[in-house]
Short mmCIF file of C-alpha atoms in Angstrom, two decimals:
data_model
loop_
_atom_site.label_atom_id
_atom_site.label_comp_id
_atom_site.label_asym_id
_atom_site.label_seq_id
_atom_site.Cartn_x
_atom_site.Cartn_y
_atom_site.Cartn_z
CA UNK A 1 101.60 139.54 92.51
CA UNK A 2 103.65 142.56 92.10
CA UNK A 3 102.81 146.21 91.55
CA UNK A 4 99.54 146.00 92.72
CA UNK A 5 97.87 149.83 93.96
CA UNK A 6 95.10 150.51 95.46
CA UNK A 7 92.76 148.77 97.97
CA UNK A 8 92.30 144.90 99.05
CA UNK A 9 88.75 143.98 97.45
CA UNK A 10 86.01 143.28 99.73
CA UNK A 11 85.40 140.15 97.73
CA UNK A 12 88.74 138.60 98.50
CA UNK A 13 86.18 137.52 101.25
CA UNK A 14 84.25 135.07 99.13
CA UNK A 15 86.91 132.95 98.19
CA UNK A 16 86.33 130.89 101.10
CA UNK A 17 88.64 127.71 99.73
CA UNK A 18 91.44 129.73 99.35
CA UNK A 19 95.02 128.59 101.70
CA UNK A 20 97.43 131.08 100.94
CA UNK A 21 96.37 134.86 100.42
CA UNK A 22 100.04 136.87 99.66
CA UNK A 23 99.92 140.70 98.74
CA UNK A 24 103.05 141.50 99.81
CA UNK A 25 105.67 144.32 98.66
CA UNK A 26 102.86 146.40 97.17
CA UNK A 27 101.63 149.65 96.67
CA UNK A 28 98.07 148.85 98.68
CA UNK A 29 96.60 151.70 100.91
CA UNK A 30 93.39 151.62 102.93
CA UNK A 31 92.12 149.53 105.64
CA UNK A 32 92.71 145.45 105.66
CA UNK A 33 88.91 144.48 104.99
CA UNK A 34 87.36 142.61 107.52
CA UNK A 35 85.91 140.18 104.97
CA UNK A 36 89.15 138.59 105.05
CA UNK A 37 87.89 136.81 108.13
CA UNK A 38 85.38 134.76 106.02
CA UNK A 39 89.12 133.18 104.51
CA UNK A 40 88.63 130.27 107.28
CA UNK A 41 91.03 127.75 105.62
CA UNK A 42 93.97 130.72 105.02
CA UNK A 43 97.02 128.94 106.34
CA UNK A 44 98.96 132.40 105.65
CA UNK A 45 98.33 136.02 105.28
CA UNK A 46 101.28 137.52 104.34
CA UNK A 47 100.54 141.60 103.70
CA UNK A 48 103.75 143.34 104.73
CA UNK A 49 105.36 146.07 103.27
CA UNK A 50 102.35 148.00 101.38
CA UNK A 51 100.77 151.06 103.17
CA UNK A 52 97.56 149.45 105.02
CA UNK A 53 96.19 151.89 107.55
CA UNK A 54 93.44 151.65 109.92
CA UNK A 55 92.87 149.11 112.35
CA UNK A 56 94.16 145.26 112.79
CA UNK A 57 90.09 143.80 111.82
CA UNK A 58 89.10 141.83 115.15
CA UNK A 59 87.35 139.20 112.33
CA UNK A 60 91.21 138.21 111.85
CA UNK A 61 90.51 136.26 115.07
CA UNK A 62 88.41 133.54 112.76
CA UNK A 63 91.07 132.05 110.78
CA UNK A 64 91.82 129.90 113.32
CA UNK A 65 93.57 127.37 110.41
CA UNK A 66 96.71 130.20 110.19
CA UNK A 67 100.00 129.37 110.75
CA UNK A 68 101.50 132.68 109.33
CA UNK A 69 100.21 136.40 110.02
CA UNK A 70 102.59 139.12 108.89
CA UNK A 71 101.23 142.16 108.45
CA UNK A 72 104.46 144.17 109.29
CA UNK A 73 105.98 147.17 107.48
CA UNK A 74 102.55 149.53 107.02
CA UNK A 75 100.62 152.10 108.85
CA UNK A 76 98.33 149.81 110.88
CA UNK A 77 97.19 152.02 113.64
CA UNK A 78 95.33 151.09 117.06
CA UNK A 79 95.80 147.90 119.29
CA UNK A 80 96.39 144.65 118.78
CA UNK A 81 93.43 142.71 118.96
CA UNK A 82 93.02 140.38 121.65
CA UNK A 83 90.73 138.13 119.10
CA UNK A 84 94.36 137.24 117.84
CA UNK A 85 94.46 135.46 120.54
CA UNK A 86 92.40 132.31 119.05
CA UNK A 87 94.36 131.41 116.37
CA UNK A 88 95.91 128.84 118.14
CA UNK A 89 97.46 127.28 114.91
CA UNK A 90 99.57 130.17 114.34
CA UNK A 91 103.33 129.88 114.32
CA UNK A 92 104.33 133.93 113.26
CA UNK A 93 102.64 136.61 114.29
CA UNK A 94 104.50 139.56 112.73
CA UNK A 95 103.14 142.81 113.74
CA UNK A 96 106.20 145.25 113.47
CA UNK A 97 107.08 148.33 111.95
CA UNK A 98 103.69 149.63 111.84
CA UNK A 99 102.41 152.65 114.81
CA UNK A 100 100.62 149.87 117.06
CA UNK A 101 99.10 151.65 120.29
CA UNK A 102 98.14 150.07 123.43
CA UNK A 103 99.27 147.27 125.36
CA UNK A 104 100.05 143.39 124.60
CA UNK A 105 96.83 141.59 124.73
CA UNK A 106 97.32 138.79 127.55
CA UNK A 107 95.73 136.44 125.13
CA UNK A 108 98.67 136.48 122.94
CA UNK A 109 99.68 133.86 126.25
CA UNK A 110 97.63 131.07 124.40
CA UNK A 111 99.25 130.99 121.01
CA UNK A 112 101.51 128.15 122.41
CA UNK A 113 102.68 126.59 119.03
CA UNK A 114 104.41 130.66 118.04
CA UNK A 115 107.42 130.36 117.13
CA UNK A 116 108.15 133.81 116.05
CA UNK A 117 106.54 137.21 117.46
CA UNK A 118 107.48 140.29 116.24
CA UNK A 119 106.03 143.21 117.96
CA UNK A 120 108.96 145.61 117.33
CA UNK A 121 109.20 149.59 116.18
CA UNK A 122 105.48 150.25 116.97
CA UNK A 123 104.15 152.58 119.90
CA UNK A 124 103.55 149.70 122.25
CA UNK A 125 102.96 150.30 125.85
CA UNK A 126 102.26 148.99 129.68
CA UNK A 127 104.20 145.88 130.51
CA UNK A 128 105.31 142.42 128.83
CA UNK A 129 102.77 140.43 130.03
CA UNK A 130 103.66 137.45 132.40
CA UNK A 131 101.52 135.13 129.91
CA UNK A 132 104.13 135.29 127.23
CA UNK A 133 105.77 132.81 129.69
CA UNK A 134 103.83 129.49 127.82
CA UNK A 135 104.68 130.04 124.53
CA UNK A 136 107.48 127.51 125.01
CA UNK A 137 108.19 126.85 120.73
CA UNK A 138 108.98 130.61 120.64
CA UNK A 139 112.93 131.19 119.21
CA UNK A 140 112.58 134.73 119.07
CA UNK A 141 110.83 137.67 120.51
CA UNK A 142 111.22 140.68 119.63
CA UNK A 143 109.32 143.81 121.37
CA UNK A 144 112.28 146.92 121.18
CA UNK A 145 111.92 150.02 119.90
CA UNK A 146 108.27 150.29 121.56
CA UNK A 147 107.10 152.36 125.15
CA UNK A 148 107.16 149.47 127.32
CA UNK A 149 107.50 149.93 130.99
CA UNK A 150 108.16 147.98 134.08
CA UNK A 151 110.38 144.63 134.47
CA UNK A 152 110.85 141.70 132.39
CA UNK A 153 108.25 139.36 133.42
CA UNK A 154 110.29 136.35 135.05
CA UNK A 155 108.12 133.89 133.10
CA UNK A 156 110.16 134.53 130.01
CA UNK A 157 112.81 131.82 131.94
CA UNK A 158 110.57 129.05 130.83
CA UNK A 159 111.00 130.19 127.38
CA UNK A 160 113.98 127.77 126.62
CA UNK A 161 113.67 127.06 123.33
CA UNK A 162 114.44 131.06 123.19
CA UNK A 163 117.34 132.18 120.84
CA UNK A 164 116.75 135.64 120.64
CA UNK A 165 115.26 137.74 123.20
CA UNK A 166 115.37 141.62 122.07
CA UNK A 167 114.14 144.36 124.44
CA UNK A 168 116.14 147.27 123.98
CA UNK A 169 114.62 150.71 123.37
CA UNK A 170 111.92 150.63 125.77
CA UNK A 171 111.11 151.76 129.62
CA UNK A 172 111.98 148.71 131.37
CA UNK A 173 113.46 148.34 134.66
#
């Protein structure tokens, strides 16, 4: 659907059958409503590039069927939840270009069938966590243009399915 305004619906939430849920490349504002959560057989949730604010909803963390989460290009504000951490299914979890606080949840560690993770140009900070390590399908990772500090964990060496590994723009040492 294109040229959409406004705000998600609430009710979105009762179409609990529904696989695929794309809003992409819109005009919607306001907060992602936590009904979404109810969507337990979503495969992917693809809202990138409209103007979503507020917080990531922690009720994200129920759709443990989703393969695909990209919710890049808005104005999500706050952390990443660490309830993101249970959808084990998931194979891209694309976060970036949004003003993301806080640090990278540890549980992001257990997502080990990711192959893509795109944290990039958000307001990230503390250190890449050593748990990153087991996601062993990832090909790329990208966390630059953030506030991250310390060193690069050396648990990223067991990522060797890696192809692209981009860190640049940060604190690291």
């Amino acid at each position: 659907l294109k040229n959409l305004q406004g705000r998600i619906p609430d009710d979105l939430g009762l179409l609990t059958a529904l696989t695929f849920l794309r809003l992409s490349e819109n005009e919607l504002m306001a907060m992602i409503p936590p009904s979404l959560g109810r969507l337990t057989a979503l495969k992917a949730l693809a809202l990138y590039n409209n103007t979503l604010n507020g917080t990531i909803p922690d009720d994200l963390g129920f759709l443990t069927e989703l393969t695909y989460l990209g919710l890049n290009g808005n104005a999500l504000t706050g952390t990443i939840p660490s309830s993101l951490g249970q959808l084990t299914a998931l194979r891209a979890l694309v976060l970036y270009l949004n003003e993301l606080r806080g640090t990278i949840p540890d549980d992001l560690g257990r997502l080990t069938d990711l192959d893509y993770l795109g944290l990039n140009e958000n307001a990230l900070t503390g250190a890449i966590p050593s748990s990153l390590g087991r996601l062993t399908a990832l090909t790329l990772l990208r966390v630059d243009n953030n506030f991250l500090t310390g060193t690069i964990p050396s648990s990223l060496g067991q990522l060797t399915a890696l192809g692209s590994l981009v860190l640049d723009s940060n604190v690291l040492n």
